[in-house]
CSV table of C-alpha atoms in Angstrom, one decimal:
chain,number,residue,atom,x,y,z
H,1,UNK,CA,-102.4,43.0,49.4
H,2,UNK,CA,-99.0,44.3,48.6
H,3,UNK,CA,-98.3,44.9,44.9
H,4,UNK,CA,-94.9,45.3,43.3
H,5,UNK,CA,-93.6,46.2,39.9
H,6,UNK,CA,-90.1,46.7,38.3
H,7,UNK,CA,-89.2,50.2,37.3
H,8,UNK,CA,-86.7,51.4,34.8
H,9,UNK,CA,-83.8,51.6,37.2
H,10,UNK,CA,-84.1,48.0,38.3
H,11,UNK,CA,-85.6,48.6,41.7
H,12,UNK,CA,-88.7,47.1,43.3
H,13,UNK,CA,-91.5,49.5,44.4
H,14,UNK,CA,-93.6,48.2,47.3
H,15,UNK,CA,-97.2,49.7,47.6
H,16,UNK,CA,-99.2,49.2,50.6
H,17,UNK,CA,-102.9,48.8,50.4
H,18,UNK,CA,-103.5,51.6,52.8
H,19,UNK,CA,-101.5,53.9,50.5
H,20,UNK,CA,-98.6,54.3,52.9
H,21,UNK,CA,-95.0,55.0,52.1
H,22,UNK,CA,-92.9,52.6,50.0
H,23,UNK,CA,-89.2,51.7,49.9
H,24,UNK,CA,-86.8,50.8,47.0
H,25,UNK,CA,-85.2,47.3,47.4
H,26,UNK,CA,-82.4,46.1,45.3
H,27,UNK,CA,-83.4,43.5,42.7
H,28,UNK,CA,-80.1,41.4,42.9
H,29,UNK,CA,-78.0,39.9,45.7
H,30,UNK,CA,-74.4,40.7,46.7
H,31,UNK,CA,-73.0,37.8,44.6
H,32,UNK,CA,-74.7,39.1,41.5
H,33,UNK,CA,-73.3,42.6,42.1
H,34,UNK,CA,-69.8,41.2,42.5
H,35,UNK,CA,-70.2,39.3,39.2
H,36,UNK,CA,-71.3,42.5,37.4
H,37,UNK,CA,-68.2,44.3,38.7
H,38,UNK,CA,-66.0,41.5,37.5
H,39,UNK,CA,-67.7,41.4,34.1
H,40,UNK,CA,-67.3,45.1,33.7
H,41,UNK,CA,-63.6,45.0,34.5
H,42,UNK,CA,-63.1,42.2,32.0
H,43,UNK,CA,-65.1,43.2,29.1
H,44,UNK,CA,-66.3,46.7,29.7
H,45,UNK,CA,-69.9,45.6,29.4
H,46,UNK,CA,-72.0,44.2,32.2
H,47,UNK,CA,-73.7,40.9,31.9
H,48,UNK,CA,-77.0,42.7,32.5
H,49,UNK,CA,-76.4,44.8,29.4
H,50,UNK,CA,-75.4,41.8,27.3
H,51,UNK,CA,-78.6,40.1,28.3
H,52,UNK,CA,-80.7,43.1,27.4
H,53,UNK,CA,-78.9,43.8,24.1
H,54,UNK,CA,-77.7,40.5,22.6
H,55,UNK,CA,-78.0,41.6,19.1
H,56,UNK,CA,-75.9,44.6,19.7
H,57,UNK,CA,-73.2,42.5,21.5
H,58,UNK,CA,-73.1,40.2,18.5
H,59,UNK,CA,-72.9,42.9,15.9
H,60,UNK,CA,-69.8,43.2,13.8
H,61,UNK,CA,-68.9,46.6,15.3
H,62,UNK,CA,-68.7,45.1,18.8
H,63,UNK,CA,-66.7,42.0,17.9
H,64,UNK,CA,-63.4,41.7,19.9
H,65,UNK,CA,-60.4,42.8,17.9
H,66,UNK,CA,-57.8,40.3,16.8
H,67,UNK,CA,-54.3,40.8,18.2
H,68,UNK,CA,-52.1,43.1,16.3
H,69,UNK,CA,-49.4,41.0,14.6
H,70,UNK,CA,-47.1,44.1,14.4
H,71,UNK,CA,-47.5,44.6,18.2
H,72,UNK,CA,-46.7,41.0,18.9
H,73,UNK,CA,-43.6,41.1,16.6
H,74,UNK,CA,-42.4,44.2,18.4
H,75,UNK,CA,-42.9,42.5,21.7
H,76,UNK,CA,-40.9,39.4,20.6
H,77,UNK,CA,-38.1,41.6,19.3
H,78,UNK,CA,-38.0,43.5,22.6
H,79,UNK,CA,-37.9,40.2,24.5
H,80,UNK,CA,-35.1,38.9,22.3
H,81,UNK,CA,-33.1,42.1,22.9
H,82,UNK,CA,-33.5,41.7,26.6
H,83,UNK,CA,-32.4,38.1,26.5
H,84,UNK,CA,-29.4,38.9,24.3
H,85,UNK,CA,-28.4,41.7,26.5
H,86,UNK,CA,-28.6,39.4,29.5
H,87,UNK,CA,-26.5,36.8,27.7
H,88,UNK,CA,-23.9,39.4,26.7
H,89,UNK,CA,-23.7,40.6,30.2
H,90,UNK,CA,-23.3,37.0,31.5
H,91,UNK,CA,-20.6,36.3,28.9
H,92,UNK,CA,-18.9,39.5,29.8
H,93,UNK,CA,-18.9,38.5,33.4
H,94,UNK,CA,-17.5,35.1,32.6
H,95,UNK,CA,-14.8,36.5,30.4
H,96,UNK,CA,-13.8,39.0,33.0
H,97,UNK,CA,-13.7,36.3,35.6
H,98,UNK,CA,-11.5,34.2,33.3
H,99,UNK,CA,-9.3,37.1,32.6
H,100,UNK,CA,-8.9,37.8,36.3
H,101,UNK,CA,-8.0,34.1,36.8
H,102,UNK,CA,-5.4,34.2,34.0
H,103,UNK,CA,-3.9,37.4,35.4
H,104,UNK,CA,-3.6,35.9,38.8
H,105,UNK,CA,-2.0,32.7,37.4
H,106,UNK,CA,0.4,34.9,35.4
H,107,UNK,CA,1.4,36.9,38.4
H,108,UNK,CA,1.9,33.7,40.4
H,109,UNK,CA,4.2,32.4,37.7
H,110,UNK,CA,6.1,35.7,37.7
H,111,UNK,CA,6.6,35.3,41.4
H,112,UNK,CA,7.9,31.8,41.0
H,113,UNK,CA,10.4,32.7,38.4
H,114,UNK,CA,11.5,35.6,40.5
H,115,UNK,CA,12.1,33.3,43.4
H,116,UNK,CA,14.1,31.0,41.1
H,117,UNK,CA,16.6,33.7,40.5
H,118,UNK,CA,17.6,34.1,44.1
H,119,UNK,CA,16.4,34.8,47.6
H,120,UNK,CA,17.0,31.4,49.3
H,121,UNK,CA,13.8,29.8,48.0
H,122,UNK,CA,15.1,28.3,44.8
H,123,UNK,CA,14.3,24.7,45.7
H,124,UNK,CA,10.7,25.5,46.7
H,125,UNK,CA,10.3,27.6,43.5
H,126,UNK,CA,11.7,24.6,41.4
H,127,UNK,CA,9.1,22.4,43.0
H,128,UNK,CA,6.4,24.9,42.1
H,129,UNK,CA,7.6,25.0,38.5
H,130,UNK,CA,7.4,21.2,38.5
H,131,UNK,CA,3.8,21.3,39.9
H,132,UNK,CA,2.6,24.1,37.5
H,133,UNK,CA,4.1,22.5,34.4
H,134,UNK,CA,3.0,18.9,35.1
H,135,UNK,CA,-0.3,19.0,33.3
H,136,UNK,CA,-0.7,22.5,31.9
H,137,UNK,CA,0.8,23.1,28.5
H,138,UNK,CA,0.1,26.9,28.7
H,139,UNK,CA,2.0,27.1,32.0
H,140,UNK,CA,5.0,25.4,30.3
H,141,UNK,CA,5.0,28.1,27.6
H,142,UNK,CA,4.5,30.9,30.0
H,143,UNK,CA,7.2,29.8,32.4
H,144,UNK,CA,9.7,29.4,29.6
H,145,UNK,CA,8.9,32.8,28.3
H,146,UNK,CA,9.4,34.3,31.7
H,147,UNK,CA,12.9,32.8,31.9
H,148,UNK,CA,12.5,29.8,34.1
H,149,UNK,CA,14.9,27.5,32.2
H,150,UNK,CA,18.3,29.2,32.7
H,151,UNK,CA,18.0,29.4,36.6
H,152,UNK,CA,16.9,25.8,36.7
H,153,UNK,CA,19.9,24.7,34.6
H,154,UNK,CA,22.1,26.8,36.9
H,155,UNK,CA,20.7,24.9,39.9
H,156,UNK,CA,22.4,21.7,38.6
H,157,UNK,CA,25.7,23.1,39.7
H,158,UNK,CA,24.6,22.9,43.3
H,159,UNK,CA,26.1,20.3,45.6
H,160,UNK,CA,22.8,19.6,47.3
H,161,UNK,CA,21.1,16.5,45.8
H,162,UNK,CA,17.7,17.9,46.7
H,163,UNK,CA,18.3,21.0,44.7
H,164,UNK,CA,19.5,18.8,41.8
H,165,UNK,CA,16.5,16.6,41.8
H,166,UNK,CA,14.0,19.5,42.1
H,167,UNK,CA,15.7,21.2,39.1
H,168,UNK,CA,15.9,18.0,37.0
H,169,UNK,CA,12.2,17.2,37.4
H,170,UNK,CA,11.2,20.8,36.8
H,171,UNK,CA,13.1,20.8,33.5
H,172,UNK,CA,11.6,17.4,32.7
H,173,UNK,CA,8.0,18.7,33.0
H,174,UNK,CA,8.8,21.9,31.1
H,175,UNK,CA,9.9,19.8,28.1
H,176,UNK,CA,6.8,17.6,28.0
H,177,UNK,CA,5.1,18.0,24.6
H,178,UNK,CA,7.0,21.3,23.9
H,179,UNK,CA,9.7,21.1,21.3
H,180,UNK,CA,10.8,24.7,21.9
H,181,UNK,CA,11.4,24.1,25.5
H,182,UNK,CA,13.4,20.9,24.7
H,183,UNK,CA,15.6,22.8,22.4
H,184,UNK,CA,16.0,25.7,24.9
H,185,UNK,CA,17.1,23.3,27.7
H,186,UNK,CA,19.8,21.7,25.5
H,187,UNK,CA,20.9,25.2,24.3
H,188,UNK,CA,21.2,26.3,27.9
H,189,UNK,CA,23.9,23.7,28.5
H,190,UNK,CA,21.9,21.2,30.5
H,191,UNK,CA,23.4,18.1,28.9
H,192,UNK,CA,27.0,18.7,30.1
H,193,UNK,CA,25.8,19.6,33.6
H,194,UNK,CA,23.8,16.4,33.8
H,195,UNK,CA,26.8,14.3,32.6
H,196,UNK,CA,29.0,16.2,35.1
H,197,UNK,CA,26.5,15.1,37.9
H,198,UNK,CA,26.8,11.5,36.7
H,199,UNK,CA,30.6,11.6,37.0
H,200,UNK,CA,30.5,13.2,40.5
H,201,UNK,CA,31.4,10.7,43.3
H,202,UNK,CA,28.5,11.9,45.4
H,203,UNK,CA,25.8,11.1,42.8
H,204,UNK,CA,22.7,9.3,44.1
H,205,UNK,CA,20.4,6.8,42.3
H,206,UNK,CA,17.6,9.3,42.4
H,207,UNK,CA,19.7,11.8,40.5
H,208,UNK,CA,20.6,9.2,37.9
H,209,UNK,CA,17.0,8.3,37.4
H,210,UNK,CA,16.0,11.9,36.9
H,211,UNK,CA,18.9,12.3,34.4
H,212,UNK,CA,17.8,9.2,32.5
H,213,UNK,CA,14.2,10.6,32.4
H,214,UNK,CA,15.5,13.9,31.0
H,215,UNK,CA,17.6,12.2,28.3
H,216,UNK,CA,14.4,10.3,27.3
H,217,UNK,CA,12.4,13.5,27.0
H,218,UNK,CA,15.0,15.5,25.3
H,219,UNK,CA,15.9,12.8,22.8
H,220,UNK,CA,12.4,12.8,21.4
H,221,UNK,CA,13.3,16.0,19.4
H,222,UNK,CA,15.1,15.2,16.2
H,223,UNK,CA,17.4,18.2,16.4
H,224,UNK,CA,18.6,17.1,19.9
H,225,UNK,CA,19.4,13.5,18.8
H,226,UNK,CA,22.9,14.2,17.4
H,227,UNK,CA,23.8,16.6,20.2
H,228,UNK,CA,22.8,14.1,22.9
H,229,UNK,CA,24.7,11.3,21.1
H,230,UNK,CA,27.9,13.3,20.8
H,231,UNK,CA,27.7,14.4,24.4
H,232,UNK,CA,28.5,11.0,25.7
H,233,UNK,CA,25.0,10.1,26.9
H,234,UNK,CA,25.0,6.8,25.1
H,235,UNK,CA,27.8,5.5,27.3
H,236,UNK,CA,25.8,6.5,30.4
H,237,UNK,CA,22.6,5.0,29.1
H,238,UNK,CA,24.2,1.7,28.2
H,239,UNK,CA,25.8,1.6,31.7
H,240,UNK,CA,22.4,2.0,33.3
H,241,UNK,CA,21.0,-0.7,31.1
H,242,UNK,CA,23.8,-3.1,32.0
H,243,UNK,CA,23.8,-2.4,35.7
H,244,UNK,CA,22.3,-4.8,38.3
H,245,UNK,CA,18.9,-4.3,39.8
H,246,UNK,CA,20.4,-3.0,43.0
H,247,UNK,CA,21.8,0.1,41.4
H,248,UNK,CA,19.1,0.9,38.8
H,249,UNK,CA,15.4,0.5,39.0
H,250,UNK,CA,13.3,-1.2,36.4
H,251,UNK,CA,11.7,2.1,35.4
H,252,UNK,CA,15.2,3.6,34.9
H,253,UNK,CA,16.2,0.7,32.6
H,254,UNK,CA,13.0,1.0,30.6
H,255,UNK,CA,13.6,4.8,30.2
H,256,UNK,CA,17.2,4.1,29.2
H,257,UNK,CA,16.2,1.6,26.6
H,258,UNK,CA,13.6,4.0,25.1
H,259,UNK,CA,16.1,6.8,25.1
H,260,UNK,CA,18.6,4.6,23.2
H,261,UNK,CA,15.9,3.8,20.7
H,262,UNK,CA,15.2,7.5,20.1
H,263,UNK,CA,18.9,8.1,19.6
H,264,UNK,CA,19.3,5.1,17.2
H,265,UNK,CA,16.9,6.8,14.8
H,266,UNK,CA,19.7,9.2,13.9
H,267,UNK,CA,22.4,7.4,11.9
H,268,UNK,CA,25.1,9.6,13.4
H,269,UNK,CA,24.6,7.9,16.8
H,270,UNK,CA,25.1,4.4,15.5
H,271,UNK,CA,28.9,4.5,15.9
H,272,UNK,CA,28.5,5.6,19.5
H,273,UNK,CA,26.4,2.6,20.2
H,274,UNK,CA,28.9,0.3,18.5
H,275,UNK,CA,31.7,1.8,20.6
H,276,UNK,CA,29.6,0.9,23.7
H,277,UNK,CA,29.5,-2.7,22.5
H,278,UNK,CA,25.7,-2.7,22.6
H,279,UNK,CA,25.0,-5.1,19.8
H,280,UNK,CA,26.3,-8.3,21.5
H,281,UNK,CA,24.5,-7.2,24.7
H,282,UNK,CA,21.2,-6.7,22.8
H,283,UNK,CA,21.5,-10.1,21.1
H,284,UNK,CA,22.2,-11.8,24.4
H,285,UNK,CA,19.3,-10.0,26.1
H,286,UNK,CA,16.8,-11.3,23.6
H,287,UNK,CA,14.5,-13.6,25.5
H,288,UNK,CA,13.4,-11.2,28.1
H,289,UNK,CA,9.9,-10.4,26.8
H,290,UNK,CA,9.8,-7.1,28.7
H,291,UNK,CA,12.5,-5.6,26.5
H,292,UNK,CA,12.9,-7.9,23.5
H,293,UNK,CA,10.7,-6.0,21.2
H,294,UNK,CA,12.4,-2.7,22.0
H,295,UNK,CA,15.8,-4.3,21.5
H,296,UNK,CA,14.8,-5.6,18.1
H,297,UNK,CA,13.5,-2.1,17.2
H,298,UNK,CA,17.0,-0.7,18.0
H,299,UNK,CA,18.7,-3.5,16.0
H,300,UNK,CA,16.4,-2.6,13.1
H,301,UNK,CA,17.9,1.0,13.2
H,302,UNK,CA,21.4,-0.3,13.7
H,303,UNK,CA,21.4,-2.5,10.6
H,304,UNK,CA,20.5,0.5,8.4
H,305,UNK,CA,24.2,1.4,8.3
H,306,UNK,CA,27.0,-0.7,7.0
H,307,UNK,CA,28.9,-0.5,10.3
H,308,UNK,CA,25.9,-1.8,12.1
H,309,UNK,CA,25.4,-4.7,9.7
H,310,UNK,CA,29.1,-5.7,10.1
H,311,UNK,CA,28.7,-5.6,13.9
H,312,UNK,CA,25.6,-7.9,13.7
H,313,UNK,CA,27.4,-10.3,11.3
H,314,UNK,CA,30.5,-10.5,13.5
H,315,UNK,CA,28.5,-11.2,16.7
H,316,UNK,CA,28.6,-14.8,17.8
H,317,UNK,CA,25.4,-16.8,17.1
H,318,UNK,CA,23.7,-13.7,15.8
H,319,UNK,CA,21.7,-15.5,13.2
H,320,UNK,CA,20.8,-18.4,15.4
H,321,UNK,CA,19.4,-16.0,17.9
H,322,UNK,CA,17.4,-14.0,15.3
H,323,UNK,CA,16.1,-17.2,13.7
H,324,UNK,CA,15.0,-18.5,17.1
H,325,UNK,CA,12.9,-15.3,17.5
H,326,UNK,CA,11.1,-16.1,14.2
H,327,UNK,CA,9.6,-19.1,16.1
H,328,UNK,CA,8.1,-16.9,18.8
H,329,UNK,CA,4.5,-17.5,17.8
H,330,UNK,CA,3.2,-15.8,21.0
H,331,UNK,CA,5.0,-12.5,20.1
H,332,UNK,CA,4.1,-11.3,16.6
H,333,UNK,CA,5.8,-8.0,17.1
H,334,UNK,CA,9.1,-9.7,17.8
H,335,UNK,CA,8.7,-11.9,14.8
H,336,UNK,CA,8.1,-9.0,12.5
H,337,UNK,CA,11.1,-7.0,13.7
H,338,UNK,CA,13.5,-10.0,13.6
H,339,UNK,CA,12.3,-10.7,10.1
H,340,UNK,CA,13.0,-7.1,9.2
H,341,UNK,CA,16.6,-7.3,10.5
H,342,UNK,CA,17.2,-10.5,8.6
H,343,UNK,CA,15.6,-9.0,5.5
H,344,UNK,CA,17.9,-6.0,5.5
H,345,UNK,CA,20.9,-8.2,6.1
H,346,UNK,CA,19.9,-10.6,3.3
H,347,UNK,CA,19.5,-7.8,0.8
H,348,UNK,CA,22.8,-6.1,1.4
H,349,UNK,CA,25.5,-8.8,1.7
H,350,UNK,CA,25.9,-12.2,-0.1
H,351,UNK,CA,27.9,-13.6,2.8
H,352,UNK,CA,25.0,-12.9,5.2
H,353,UNK,CA,22.7,-14.9,3.0
H,354,UNK,CA,25.0,-17.9,3.1
H,355,UNK,CA,25.3,-17.6,6.9
H,356,UNK,CA,21.5,-17.5,7.2
H,357,UNK,CA,21.1,-20.7,5.1
H,358,UNK,CA,23.7,-22.5,7.1
H,359,UNK,CA,21.9,-21.5,10.3
H,360,UNK,CA,18.7,-23.0,9.1
H,361,UNK,CA,16.7,-19.9,8.3
H,362,UNK,CA,14.8,-21.5,5.4
H,363,UNK,CA,12.6,-23.8,7.4
H,364,UNK,CA,11.7,-21.0,9.9
H,365,UNK,CA,10.9,-18.6,7.1
H,366,UNK,CA,8.6,-21.2,5.4
H,367,UNK,CA,6.8,-21.7,8.6
H,368,UNK,CA,6.5,-18.0,9.1
H,369,UNK,CA,4.9,-17.5,5.7
H,370,UNK,CA,2.2,-19.9,6.8
H,371,UNK,CA,1.6,-19.1,10.5
H,372,UNK,CA,3.0,-15.5,10.9
H,373,UNK,CA,1.2,-12.2,10.8
H,374,UNK,CA,0.6,-10.5,7.5
H,375,UNK,CA,3.7,-8.2,7.8
H,376,UNK,CA,5.9,-11.1,9.0
H,377,UNK,CA,4.7,-13.2,6.0
H,378,UNK,CA,5.6,-10.5,3.5
H,379,UNK,CA,9.1,-10.0,5.0
H,380,UNK,CA,9.7,-13.8,5.2
H,381,UNK,CA,8.7,-14.1,1.6
H,382,UNK,CA,11.1,-11.4,0.6
H,383,UNK,CA,14.0,-13.1,2.4
H,384,UNK,CA,13.1,-16.3,0.6
H,385,UNK,CA,13.3,-14.5,-2.7
H,386,UNK,CA,16.7,-13.2,-1.9
H,387,UNK,CA,17.9,-16.7,-1.1
H,388,UNK,CA,16.3,-18.0,-4.2
H,389,UNK,CA,18.4,-15.6,-6.3
H,390,UNK,CA,21.6,-17.1,-4.8
H,391,UNK,CA,20.4,-20.6,-5.6
H,392,UNK,CA,19.7,-19.6,-9.2
H,393,UNK,CA,23.2,-18.3,-9.5
H,394,UNK,CA,24.7,-21.6,-8.3
H,395,UNK,CA,22.5,-23.6,-10.7
H,396,UNK,CA,23.5,-21.5,-13.7
H,397,UNK,CA,27.2,-21.8,-12.9
H,398,UNK,CA,26.7,-25.6,-12.7
H,399,UNK,CA,25.6,-25.8,-16.3
H,400,UNK,CA,28.8,-24.2,-17.4
H,401,UNK,CA,27.4,-21.8,-20.0
H,402,UNK,CA,29.7,-19.4,-21.8
H,403,UNK,CA,27.6,-16.5,-20.7
H,404,UNK,CA,27.4,-14.8,-17.4
H,405,UNK,CA,25.3,-16.4,-14.6
H,406,UNK,CA,21.7,-15.5,-14.6
H,407,UNK,CA,19.7,-15.0,-11.5
H,408,UNK,CA,16.7,-17.1,-10.8
H,409,UNK,CA,13.4,-15.5,-11.9
H,410,UNK,CA,11.5,-13.6,-9.2
H,411,UNK,CA,8.3,-12.9,-11.1
H,412,UNK,CA,7.6,-16.4,-12.3
H,413,UNK,CA,7.6,-18.1,-15.7
H,414,UNK,CA,6.1,-15.1,-17.5
H,415,UNK,CA,8.9,-12.9,-16.1
H,416,UNK,CA,11.7,-14.9,-17.7
H,417,UNK,CA,10.0,-15.0,-21.1
H,418,UNK,CA,9.2,-11.3,-20.8
H,419,UNK,CA,12.9,-10.5,-19.9
H,420,UNK,CA,14.1,-12.6,-22.9
H,421,UNK,CA,11.6,-10.9,-25.2
H,422,UNK,CA,12.7,-7.5,-24.0
H,423,UNK,CA,16.3,-8.4,-24.6
H,424,UNK,CA,15.6,-9.6,-28.1
H,425,UNK,CA,13.6,-6.4,-28.8
H,426,UNK,CA,16.6,-4.3,-27.8
H,427,UNK,CA,18.8,-6.4,-30.0
H,428,UNK,CA,20.9,-7.8,-27.2
H,429,UNK,CA,20.1,-11.5,-27.9
H,430,UNK,CA,19.7,-13.4,-31.2
H,431,UNK,CA,17.2,-16.1,-31.8
H,432,UNK,CA,19.5,-19.0,-30.8
H,433,UNK,CA,20.8,-17.2,-27.8
H,434,UNK,CA,17.3,-16.3,-26.7
H,435,UNK,CA,16.3,-20.0,-26.7
H,436,UNK,CA,19.3,-21.0,-24.7
H,437,UNK,CA,18.7,-18.2,-22.2
H,438,UNK,CA,15.1,-19.2,-21.7
H,439,UNK,CA,16.1,-22.9,-21.3
H,440,UNK,CA,18.6,-21.9,-18.6
H,441,UNK,CA,16.0,-19.9,-16.7
H,442,UNK,CA,13.6,-22.9,-16.9
H,443,UNK,CA,16.2,-25.1,-15.4
H,444,UNK,CA,16.8,-22.5,-12.6
H,445,UNK,CA,13.0,-22.4,-11.9
H,446,UNK,CA,12.9,-26.2,-11.6
H,447,UNK,CA,15.9,-26.1,-9.2
H,448,UNK,CA,14.3,-23.5,-7.0
H,449,UNK,CA,11.0,-25.4,-7.0
H,450,UNK,CA,12.8,-28.6,-5.9
H,451,UNK,CA,14.6,-26.7,-3.1
H,452,UNK,CA,11.3,-25.3,-1.8
H,453,UNK,CA,9.5,-28.6,-2.0
H,454,UNK,CA,12.3,-30.4,-0.2
H,455,UNK,CA,12.4,-27.9,2.6
H,456,UNK,CA,8.6,-28.1,3.0
H,457,UNK,CA,8.7,-31.9,3.2
H,458,UNK,CA,11.5,-31.9,5.8
H,459,UNK,CA,9.7,-29.5,8.1
H,460,UNK,CA,6.1,-30.6,7.5
H,461,UNK,CA,5.7,-32.5,10.8
H,462,UNK,CA,7.0,-29.6,12.9
H,463,UNK,CA,4.7,-27.1,11.1
H,464,UNK,CA,1.7,-29.3,11.6
H,465,UNK,CA,2.5,-29.6,15.3
H,466,UNK,CA,2.9,-25.9,15.8
H,467,UNK,CA,-0.3,-25.2,13.9
H,468,UNK,CA,-2.2,-27.6,16.2
H,469,UNK,CA,-3.6,-29.6,13.3
H,470,UNK,CA,-4.9,-33.1,13.7
H,471,UNK,CA,-2.4,-35.9,13.5
H,472,UNK,CA,-4.0,-37.5,10.4
H,473,UNK,CA,-3.7,-34.2,8.5
H,474,UNK,CA,-2.4,-34.8,5.0
H,475,UNK,CA,-1.0,-31.6,3.7
H,476,UNK,CA,0.8,-32.9,0.6
H,477,UNK,CA,-1.7,-31.5,-1.9
H,478,UNK,CA,-1.9,-28.2,0.0
H,479,UNK,CA,1.9,-27.7,0.1
H,480,UNK,CA,2.2,-28.8,-3.5
H,481,UNK,CA,-0.2,-26.1,-4.6
H,482,UNK,CA,1.5,-23.6,-2.2
H,483,UNK,CA,4.9,-24.5,-3.6
H,484,UNK,CA,3.7,-24.2,-7.2
H,485,UNK,CA,2.1,-20.8,-6.5
H,486,UNK,CA,5.1,-19.5,-4.6
H,487,UNK,CA,7.5,-20.4,-7.3
H,488,UNK,CA,5.3,-19.2,-10.2
H,489,UNK,CA,4.5,-15.7,-9.0
H,490,UNK,CA,6.1,-12.8,-7.2
H,491,UNK,CA,5.6,-12.4,-3.5
H,492,UNK,CA,5.0,-8.9,-2.1
H,493,UNK,CA,7.3,-7.1,0.2
């Protein structure tokens, strides 16, 4: 029978009974051999050796070493450096691309300005300026620095309307949001050339619209306002505003009205507006809701001067028209501006206060203090205080005192006592005179209170109707408390 045993080298020795030859056979299969090679490559020690020497493999000397933290940190730093260098290279590439784009745009604008200066392509170049400056603020600055404004202003002398329109809209876009360009356009003499185009017999509606748009843009700069007003532009703008729809578009009228508002901010332009007889036109135009609020804004600027206030006072039915605006409950902005105009007029001239009272302003003001916006209520209350002062003067004159008339108190009962006490402290009044003075003020307060109560009662039904209150609403107590509070304390501006 064949015997076998394992020798030291891991082979199998086969012995034949007859004592014949023997052969060495491997003691493992191909898969086992492959696993041993893989284990050796991974760990440097074969599985067979680990099986034979487990205690050696588990000894502390043979334990796998922990990763070196310094080596890991060095690797992380190297990776960070590589990523940073890549980011810098990418940023450099982007900045170079951006720089090339800007250089190309700059060279293109240089070419456009060069074409503006001659060569037969002025109109196309002006259209390019209009396109480049339409939405690019940097292009407006660059084109102006390259000298685009003077040749564009020079194109206004052309007899070709297409050249004129191209130059006007190019100048308009160059001035958008750029005060330096606005000032440079005016300094280059564009205003007189525009007005010259207006007076030319061959002017077209398109040219007029472009000029109005330029006046609107240029008048936004404060330093340009007096120059534009003195140039005669107010007469042209008022003419556009008065013209029929067939000669001026709705947009052109809106631009003209906005330009007049810009010009009215400068007091030096108010006389030019009065010369153009704009105040009666504005008052008669109130009622058109598309332009009423803008008109009232202009009137607010006009009444800031004494000439403007006289013009409003002398206009027929001026106060009736403005008082009617106070009742426009669906237009709070118009109510606020009309109240401002009346407030300025009431503060400045006694005759204007009398005219307002005769026109029935008190009832509208009382209603506005109840139903108006916060700003309208404050302004209406201030006007009522001014009218209350005049009523107090009339009451004091009716008592025939030897002293000068005293105005009705504005700050309530405590204000009169405080005023008398202050006068006594300064030695201006004696004890008997102080008592007489305080009694006179008390009579004035009662007269003012009676006036307000009577006005409230006369207009109660109309106020209830406008406020959409129920028909059985009994506001007597409410108005009584309101009247008492309004006559006993100061109302804010």
